[in-house]
Amino acid sequence: MKISILKIIIFSVIIFSLFVFWRGLKINNNYDTKSLIGNKISNFRLIEINDNDQYISEQDLKKNKYTLINFFASWCAPCRAEHKYLLNLSNKNKKIKIIGINFKDKKVNAINFLKDLGNPYNFVGKDTDGKISILFGAYGIPESIIVNNQLIIIKKIIGPIDQTQYNEVLELTQ
Amino acid sequence: MKLKNFSFIIYFLSLVSLHSNNNKTELLEIYKNLRCLVCQGQSIADSNSDFAVTLKLVVQDQINTGKTKDEIYSFLISKYGEWIVYQPTFSKNNLLLWALPYLVFIFGGLVIYIIVRKTKRNKVN
Amino acid sequence: MLSNIGTSLVGLVLILSFLIIYTATIDINTPTQVVKKSIYKLSLFQTTFTILIFFTLIIGFINSDFSLMNVYENSHTTKPFFYKIAGTWGNHEGSLLLWVNILVIFSYLFLLFNNTHDKKYRLYTLIVQNILILGFLFFLLLNSNPFNSIYPIPLEGLGLNPILQDPALAIHPPLLYVGFVGCSIYFSAAMASLLSGYGGKLFARSIKTWVKISWCFQTLGIIVGSVWAYYELGWGGFWFWDPVENASLLPWFAITALMHSLIVLEKRNTLYFWVIILCLTTFILSVTGTFLVRSGILNSVHTFASDPSRGIYILSFLSLMIFSALIIFLIKYKKETYNFNLNSREIFILANNWFMVFFLATVLIGMLYPIFLDVLTNIKISVGPPFFNIIIIPLVVPFMFLMAVGPKIGWIKSQNKIFFKISLLILNAVIINLFIFYFFGKYSFLSNLIFIAAIFLILHSILDIEKIIFNKNKTELPRIISHLGFGLLVLFIGINHQFSIEEDFNLKVGEIKKTNNYVINFENIKVKESKNYKAIVGNFKLTNLKNNLVQNLEPEIRIYANPETLTYEAAIKTKISSDLYLTMSNVSRSDYYNIKFQNKPFMIWIWISGLMIALGGFMQLILKKNED
């Protein structure tokens, strides 16, 4: 009798483990920080790219229905590709304000970048050493985070914004 | 006896070349515990990527403002998830992880104890 | 053309394997005790053709025959000749072919060398082994065929990852596979033993040599892998508890436990079913490790390009293996009586198995837990070096004490004498440890224990060697050398860990950095062109402030063309007392270079100790051969 229970336990454990392995093959192995959605962003202070005395903080975001925080740099090729979507968003959707954070870049280059491609940002801040990106849980550029007026993250786009994500953002911020 | 003394001497002489310090700062320990999220299995101590460089700066800042390493880990976990720390947290999720090896050890000890007892009984009979 | 030859040969070996199974099955029931001659012939043909298949692939690589998909994906005309050959097994499909080769060669050799053993047992072993061979051959043909062809034939190949172009990495897989795959033969033998009822001492004698061979090569393979990681990967470490490393460690723990238990089985005819469990588990662990690493289910520094379809196949194969082994074991299991001599080393062999199972379980749990957690709860966690170190290291302390004391029990007549000797040695170990502690730097309580235990083991082993020189009785020498190697390994790793100096800073060309112990002068930079890469070589002058010794180190940043890769080559100066380790990488968008500098005491002794462990094993094999 005792041995039978043991046999059942052993078989169950093995079948269970093999099942988990099988399921494990199917899950997405690429890690991303989508789990951040629903969290509140931390306090920050973003200094304006041209004027060291001007800055915004998380309090300023409470005034907006939605804010899209976009990390970009002049040396980043995919940032160029996504730029038109940001311009569209800033033109079309009055509920969403766009903040640009210039990541590990030189001021001159960033300003030229915006001159060339257009400036969709209500405010451009600088993040010369990249530390502010960590506050937002970003790990590369381009990356965009959308928060509501409660400062809760409602969407995260890792990599350049494409047509699908652009449509999703429009829907989300109706 | 002679061989033992000889090997002692060799051992002591070789130790003379050691540097007498412990450069294992807490900073390095923290770096080694944080995963570089854009790399394939490296800590930020070992990686040369942009992300690793930035994260090292953030950790240095936090240490300088007096945060403890647990506070730093909590902060980064809140931003990036538990995936970023190499040492699993001592939470409910990970209870089984930390406990199972010791349970195996205790179980093994029990098995040996039973075997020894059975052997003794066999000898008596 | 090579593609057709290769695939046809694979088909031929497939047919031969079926024939072997068929003939062996019939021959089992014949009354004679002699294995039919035709079975030997079939096995010989099988072996010959399998080796031929491997040579066909090698020729494809040497000739840069890009009509073969495998050669196209993994080679390039400008690759140096030696690495063209090594490229054969440096990829998934080629390494699978190597697996099949070892399975087949071991199958034949086992048949040959076991002719003093029971016929049914040998035939069952052959049958099970060939079922395994068939499994791998089907996998090869259906999913991972190195002889798939491409048309039109490309003019040039995609090249091989430059990190893999290294002598240590060329021999590391073959060594490891003899270990990994070598244990297939005693998996089959264990199944055969259960099926035929041929067990006990004779069974132990039959598989003993094979267990030792796989142990030696597994140990050597792991060490060479660590040496390679140290010299090539550029972070100055040699063990990261990375999934691929862990996958090689799991069978190692099982084989070590098995090797020790076989001693008891042979001497006392006890622990038969435990030995069977170990035999079955070892190869199951090998295949599980392969599954975890090649299916992409785990994230690792050194993965092969992963592919879920492989995963499904290996998982199915693994499941079949586990269930058939389990069912046959449970059917044939009978309760054993334990027949130990409680005052002998046999109890300590049980202790060895206890600790080995613990270490194995820890590594296995650490590897599998994140997968289970992710599948069941969608939470992703990392289980890295801190977990393994925290759990395993403290228990290495009692383990080493047992290693030292265990083999001596039963040899010394009086209890008091043992007690006195042990106490004296512990005292010596403590004194030496305190010496290190006071003169060279403070470290944690646990580290104290580690050092004491390691020194204790070392002293014991040295005394044993003394005794052997006295008695001129060499039988214990291999065991002592392996145990001594282990003690030294732990000691040197401990010292290395405690007293390493690591610095991480940014410098521009021409700048100088001063640390507590060194002055590092970034003198200049030059560009070097080589056969298949271009390198930026940094010239660093290092002055040791303690003894004013000046050394030059030249780390490189290498830019390879095919495929386009960037690697960082560490500059390593190895001395008897320590290694100097310097890597240089460019900080993006700046003139700065990030410099990582390390002084690592006794690095080379870590390798020497590791090799000593393997040496003991090889010595045992050779000594036993001379005896027979």
Tab-separated table of N, CA, C and O in Angstrom, chain C residues 24 27-29 32-33 35 107 110-111 113-129 184-211 262 265 272 275-276 279:
chain	number	residue	atom	x	y	z
C	24	ALA	N	19.591	-8.920	-32.218
C	24	ALA	CA	19.859	-9.104	-30.788
C	24	ALA	C	18.636	-9.679	-30.078
C	24	ALA	O	18.749	-10.544	-29.213
C	27	ASP	N	18.526	-13.275	-30.733
C	27	ASP	CA	19.630	-14.008	-30.128
C	27	ASP	C	19.485	-14.147	-28.615
C	27	ASP	O	20.066	-15.045	-28.008
C	28	ILE	N	18.696	-13.247	-28.012
C	28	ILE	CA	18.513	-13.314	-26.559
C	28	ILE	C	17.925	-14.665	-26.172
C	28	ILE	O	18.290	-15.239	-25.150
C	29	ASN	N	17.015	-15.137	-26.992
C	29	ASN	CA	16.294	-16.339	-26.587
C	29	ASN	C	16.983	-17.629	-26.979
C	29	ASN	O	16.494	-18.715	-26.685
C	32	THR	N	22.517	-20.643	-26.351
C	32	THR	CA	23.966	-20.543	-26.170
C	32	THR	C	24.339	-19.324	-25.342
C	32	THR	O	23.590	-18.360	-25.257
C	33	GLN	N	25.557	-19.382	-24.788
C	33	GLN	CA	26.040	-18.262	-23.999
C	33	GLN	C	26.896	-17.325	-24.832
C	33	GLN	O	27.408	-16.344	-24.323
C	35	VAL	N	27.460	-14.690	-27.895
C	35	VAL	CA	26.746	-13.740	-28.752
C	35	VAL	C	27.073	-14.048	-30.213
C	35	VAL	O	28.213	-14.285	-30.582
C	107	SER	N	28.660	1.861	-27.778
C	107	SER	CA	27.838	0.659	-27.893
C	107	SER	C	28.702	-0.524	-28.324
C	107	SER	O	28.664	-1.599	-27.730
C	110	PHE	N	31.489	-1.446	-25.678
C	110	PHE	CA	30.928	-2.112	-24.510
C	110	PHE	C	30.654	-3.584	-24.828
C	110	PHE	O	30.913	-4.474	-24.019
C	111	LEU	N	30.131	-3.800	-26.033
C	111	LEU	CA	29.862	-5.178	-26.451
C	111	LEU	C	31.147	-5.998	-26.463
C	111	LEU	O	31.218	-7.113	-25.935
C	113	PHE	N	34.133	-5.377	-24.929
C	113	PHE	CA	34.908	-5.528	-23.703
C	113	PHE	C	34.158	-6.231	-22.592
C	113	PHE	O	34.700	-6.465	-21.523
C	114	ASN	N	32.909	-6.545	-22.817
C	114	ASN	CA	32.157	-7.208	-21.757
C	114	ASN	C	31.949	-8.681	-22.034
C	114	ASN	O	30.996	-9.279	-21.536
C	115	ASN	N	32.833	-9.296	-22.835
C	115	ASN	CA	32.556	-10.665	-23.250
C	115	ASN	C	32.672	-11.701	-22.132
C	115	ASN	O	32.361	-12.865	-22.337
C	116	THR	N	33.090	-11.256	-20.923
C	116	THR	CA	33.068	-12.220	-19.821
C	116	THR	C	31.751	-12.165	-19.064
C	116	THR	O	31.568	-12.901	-18.096
C	117	HIS	N	30.848	-11.313	-19.501
C	117	HIS	CA	29.610	-11.148	-18.746
C	117	HIS	C	28.438	-11.839	-19.423
C	117	HIS	O	28.532	-12.285	-20.564
C	118	ASP	N	27.336	-11.856	-18.717
C	118	ASP	CA	26.152	-12.587	-19.154
C	118	ASP	C	25.650	-12.151	-20.529
C	118	ASP	O	25.578	-10.964	-20.832
C	119	LYS	N	25.280	-13.121	-21.338
C	119	LYS	CA	24.900	-12.822	-22.716
C	119	LYS	C	23.637	-11.982	-22.801
C	119	LYS	O	23.590	-10.988	-23.506
C	120	LYS	N	22.617	-12.392	-22.030
C	120	LYS	CA	21.332	-11.668	-22.095
C	120	LYS	C	21.539	-10.203	-21.732
C	120	LYS	O	21.020	-9.299	-22.388
C	121	TYR	N	22.327	-10.009	-20.688
C	121	TYR	CA	22.611	-8.661	-20.209
C	121	TYR	C	23.255	-7.825	-21.307
C	121	TYR	O	22.830	-6.710	-21.601
C	122	ARG	N	24.251	-8.410	-21.971
C	122	ARG	CA	24.951	-7.665	-23.007
C	122	ARG	C	24.037	-7.348	-24.170
C	122	ARG	O	24.079	-6.259	-24.750
C	123	LEU	N	23.181	-8.307	-24.524
C	123	LEU	CA	22.287	-8.083	-25.653
C	123	LEU	C	21.236	-7.031	-25.329
C	123	LEU	O	20.921	-6.167	-26.142
C	124	TYR	N	20.683	-7.105	-24.100
C	124	TYR	CA	19.721	-6.067	-23.711
C	124	TYR	C	20.358	-4.688	-23.747
C	124	TYR	O	19.750	-3.710	-24.177
C	125	THR	N	21.622	-4.612	-23.269
C	125	THR	CA	22.328	-3.325	-23.304
C	125	THR	C	22.409	-2.820	-24.736
C	125	THR	O	22.134	-1.653	-25.025
C	126	LEU	N	22.774	-3.728	-25.625
C	126	LEU	CA	22.893	-3.351	-27.031
C	126	LEU	C	21.559	-2.853	-27.576
C	126	LEU	O	21.492	-1.846	-28.286
C	127	ILE	N	20.489	-3.555	-27.209
C	127	ILE	CA	19.157	-3.184	-27.721
C	127	ILE	C	18.766	-1.801	-27.226
C	127	ILE	O	18.372	-0.927	-28.000
C	128	VAL	N	18.883	-1.585	-25.907
C	128	VAL	CA	18.477	-0.286	-25.358
C	128	VAL	C	19.336	0.829	-25.949
C	128	VAL	O	18.834	1.871	-26.360
C	129	GLN	N	20.629	0.578	-26.020
C	129	GLN	CA	21.518	1.602	-26.557
C	129	GLN	C	21.140	1.940	-27.990
C	129	GLN	O	21.130	3.105	-28.392
C	184	SER	N	25.401	7.244	-21.466
C	184	SER	CA	24.295	6.517	-22.087
C	184	SER	C	24.518	5.025	-21.948
C	184	SER	O	23.562	4.260	-21.788
C	185	ILE	N	25.765	4.606	-21.995
C	185	ILE	CA	26.024	3.169	-22.011
C	185	ILE	C	25.658	2.519	-20.688
C	185	ILE	O	25.142	1.400	-20.662
C	186	TYR	N	25.877	3.212	-19.595
C	186	TYR	CA	25.443	2.568	-18.363
C	186	TYR	C	23.990	2.831	-18.030
C	186	TYR	O	23.409	2.152	-17.189
C	187	PHE	N	23.374	3.761	-18.725
C	187	PHE	CA	21.910	3.837	-18.687
C	187	PHE	C	21.363	2.557	-19.311
C	187	PHE	O	20.510	1.865	-18.726
C	188	SER	N	21.866	2.258	-20.495
C	188	SER	CA	21.408	1.050	-21.192
C	188	SER	C	21.759	-0.194	-20.390
C	188	SER	O	20.953	-1.135	-20.298
C	189	ALA	N	22.974	-0.189	-19.806
C	189	ALA	CA	23.382	-1.358	-19.028
C	189	ALA	C	22.483	-1.542	-17.810
C	189	ALA	O	22.157	-2.662	-17.432
C	190	ALA	N	22.073	-0.410	-17.210
C	190	ALA	CA	21.197	-0.510	-16.039
C	190	ALA	C	19.848	-1.092	-16.437
C	190	ALA	O	19.302	-1.973	-15.759
C	191	MET	N	19.308	-0.621	-17.539
C	191	MET	CA	18.042	-1.173	-18.020
C	191	MET	C	18.210	-2.667	-18.297
C	191	MET	O	17.361	-3.487	-17.933
C	192	ALA	N	19.350	-2.985	-18.932
C	192	ALA	CA	19.613	-4.391	-19.260
C	192	ALA	C	19.723	-5.226	-17.996
C	192	ALA	O	19.233	-6.359	-17.929
C	193	SER	N	20.367	-4.638	-16.990
C	193	SER	CA	20.529	-5.368	-15.741
C	193	SER	C	19.178	-5.682	-15.119
C	193	SER	O	18.929	-6.788	-14.640
C	194	LEU	N	18.272	-4.683	-15.150
C	194	LEU	CA	16.935	-4.907	-14.616
C	194	LEU	C	16.196	-5.973	-15.421
C	194	LEU	O	15.560	-6.864	-14.870
C	195	LEU	N	16.306	-5.879	-16.736
C	195	LEU	CA	15.543	-6.782	-17.596
C	195	LEU	C	16.072	-8.210	-17.532
C	195	LEU	O	15.312	-9.173	-17.606
C	196	SER	N	17.402	-8.344	-17.409
C	196	SER	CA	17.970	-9.687	-17.456
C	196	SER	C	18.207	-10.270	-16.082
C	196	SER	O	18.491	-11.454	-15.935
C	197	GLY	N	18.127	-9.412	-15.060
C	197	GLY	CA	18.356	-9.911	-13.713
C	197	GLY	C	19.824	-10.078	-13.373
C	197	GLY	O	20.178	-10.644	-12.347
C	198	TYR	N	20.707	-9.534	-14.227
C	198	TYR	CA	22.149	-9.677	-13.982
C	198	TYR	C	22.587	-8.482	-13.148
C	198	TYR	O	22.774	-7.394	-13.662
C	199	GLY	N	22.769	-8.704	-11.856
C	199	GLY	CA	23.061	-7.563	-11.011
C	199	GLY	C	24.242	-7.795	-10.100
C	199	GLY	O	25.107	-8.613	-10.396
C	200	GLY	N	24.245	-7.043	-8.994
C	200	GLY	CA	25.241	-7.278	-7.964
C	200	GLY	C	26.649	-6.945	-8.383
C	200	GLY	O	26.900	-6.061	-9.190
C	201	LYS	N	27.584	-7.689	-7.791
C	201	LYS	CA	29.006	-7.391	-7.978
C	201	LYS	C	29.407	-7.429	-9.442
C	201	LYS	O	30.179	-6.603	-9.916
C	202	LEU	N	28.886	-8.441	-10.166
C	202	LEU	CA	29.306	-8.603	-11.553
C	202	LEU	C	28.867	-7.417	-12.394
C	202	LEU	O	29.598	-6.934	-13.261
C	203	PHE	N	27.643	-6.932	-12.107
C	203	PHE	CA	27.164	-5.754	-12.823
C	203	PHE	C	28.067	-4.569	-12.526
C	203	PHE	O	28.460	-3.827	-13.430
C	204	ALA	N	28.419	-4.411	-11.248
C	204	ALA	CA	29.292	-3.303	-10.866
C	204	ALA	C	30.598	-3.366	-11.645
C	204	ALA	O	31.083	-2.369	-12.162
C	205	ARG	N	31.150	-4.574	-11.715
C	205	ARG	CA	32.418	-4.708	-12.435
C	205	ARG	C	32.259	-4.391	-13.908
C	205	ARG	O	33.158	-3.867	-14.536
C	206	SER	N	31.115	-4.722	-14.456
C	206	SER	CA	30.899	-4.492	-15.877
C	206	SER	C	30.909	-3.007	-16.216
C	206	SER	O	31.499	-2.601	-17.217
C	207	ILE	N	30.241	-2.204	-15.389
C	207	ILE	CA	30.130	-0.785	-15.779
C	207	ILE	C	31.188	0.108	-15.168
C	207	ILE	O	31.318	1.274	-15.532
C	208	LYS	N	31.959	-0.431	-14.231
C	208	LYS	CA	32.911	0.391	-13.473
C	208	LYS	C	33.787	1.282	-14.353
C	208	LYS	O	33.847	2.492	-14.178
C	209	THR	N	34.464	0.637	-15.317
C	209	THR	CA	35.396	1.396	-16.147
C	209	THR	C	34.683	2.482	-16.932
C	209	THR	O	35.199	3.582	-17.105
C	210	TRP	N	33.461	2.164	-17.398
C	210	TRP	CA	32.745	3.130	-18.217
C	210	TRP	C	32.338	4.342	-17.395
C	210	TRP	O	32.384	5.477	-17.862
C	211	VAL	N	31.940	4.085	-16.150
C	211	VAL	CA	31.600	5.197	-15.268
C	211	VAL	C	32.823	6.087	-15.062
C	211	VAL	O	32.754	7.309	-15.146
C	262	LEU	N	29.532	2.473	-6.563
C	262	LEU	CA	29.952	1.231	-7.213
C	262	LEU	C	30.958	0.473	-6.348
C	262	LEU	O	30.996	-0.760	-6.360
C	265	LEU	N	28.883	-1.452	-4.020
C	265	LEU	CA	28.164	-2.534	-4.701
C	265	LEU	C	29.105	-3.678	-5.025
C	265	LEU	O	28.762	-4.855	-4.847
C	272	TYR	N	22.362	-2.047	-4.733
C	272	TYR	CA	22.165	-2.320	-6.159
C	272	TYR	C	21.129	-1.382	-6.762
C	272	TYR	O	21.370	-0.755	-7.802
C	275	VAL	N	22.289	2.150	-7.118
C	275	VAL	CA	23.212	2.278	-8.243
C	275	VAL	C	22.425	2.348	-9.555
C	275	VAL	O	22.730	3.164	-10.430
C	276	ILE	N	21.399	1.502	-9.662
C	276	ILE	CA	20.576	1.532	-10.882
C	276	ILE	C	19.932	2.898	-11.049
C	276	ILE	O	19.939	3.478	-12.142
C	279	CYS	N	22.494	5.271	-12.300
C	279	CYS	CA	22.825	5.045	-13.713
C	279	CYS	C	21.749	5.635	-14.621
C	279	CYS	O	22.048	6.296	-15.618
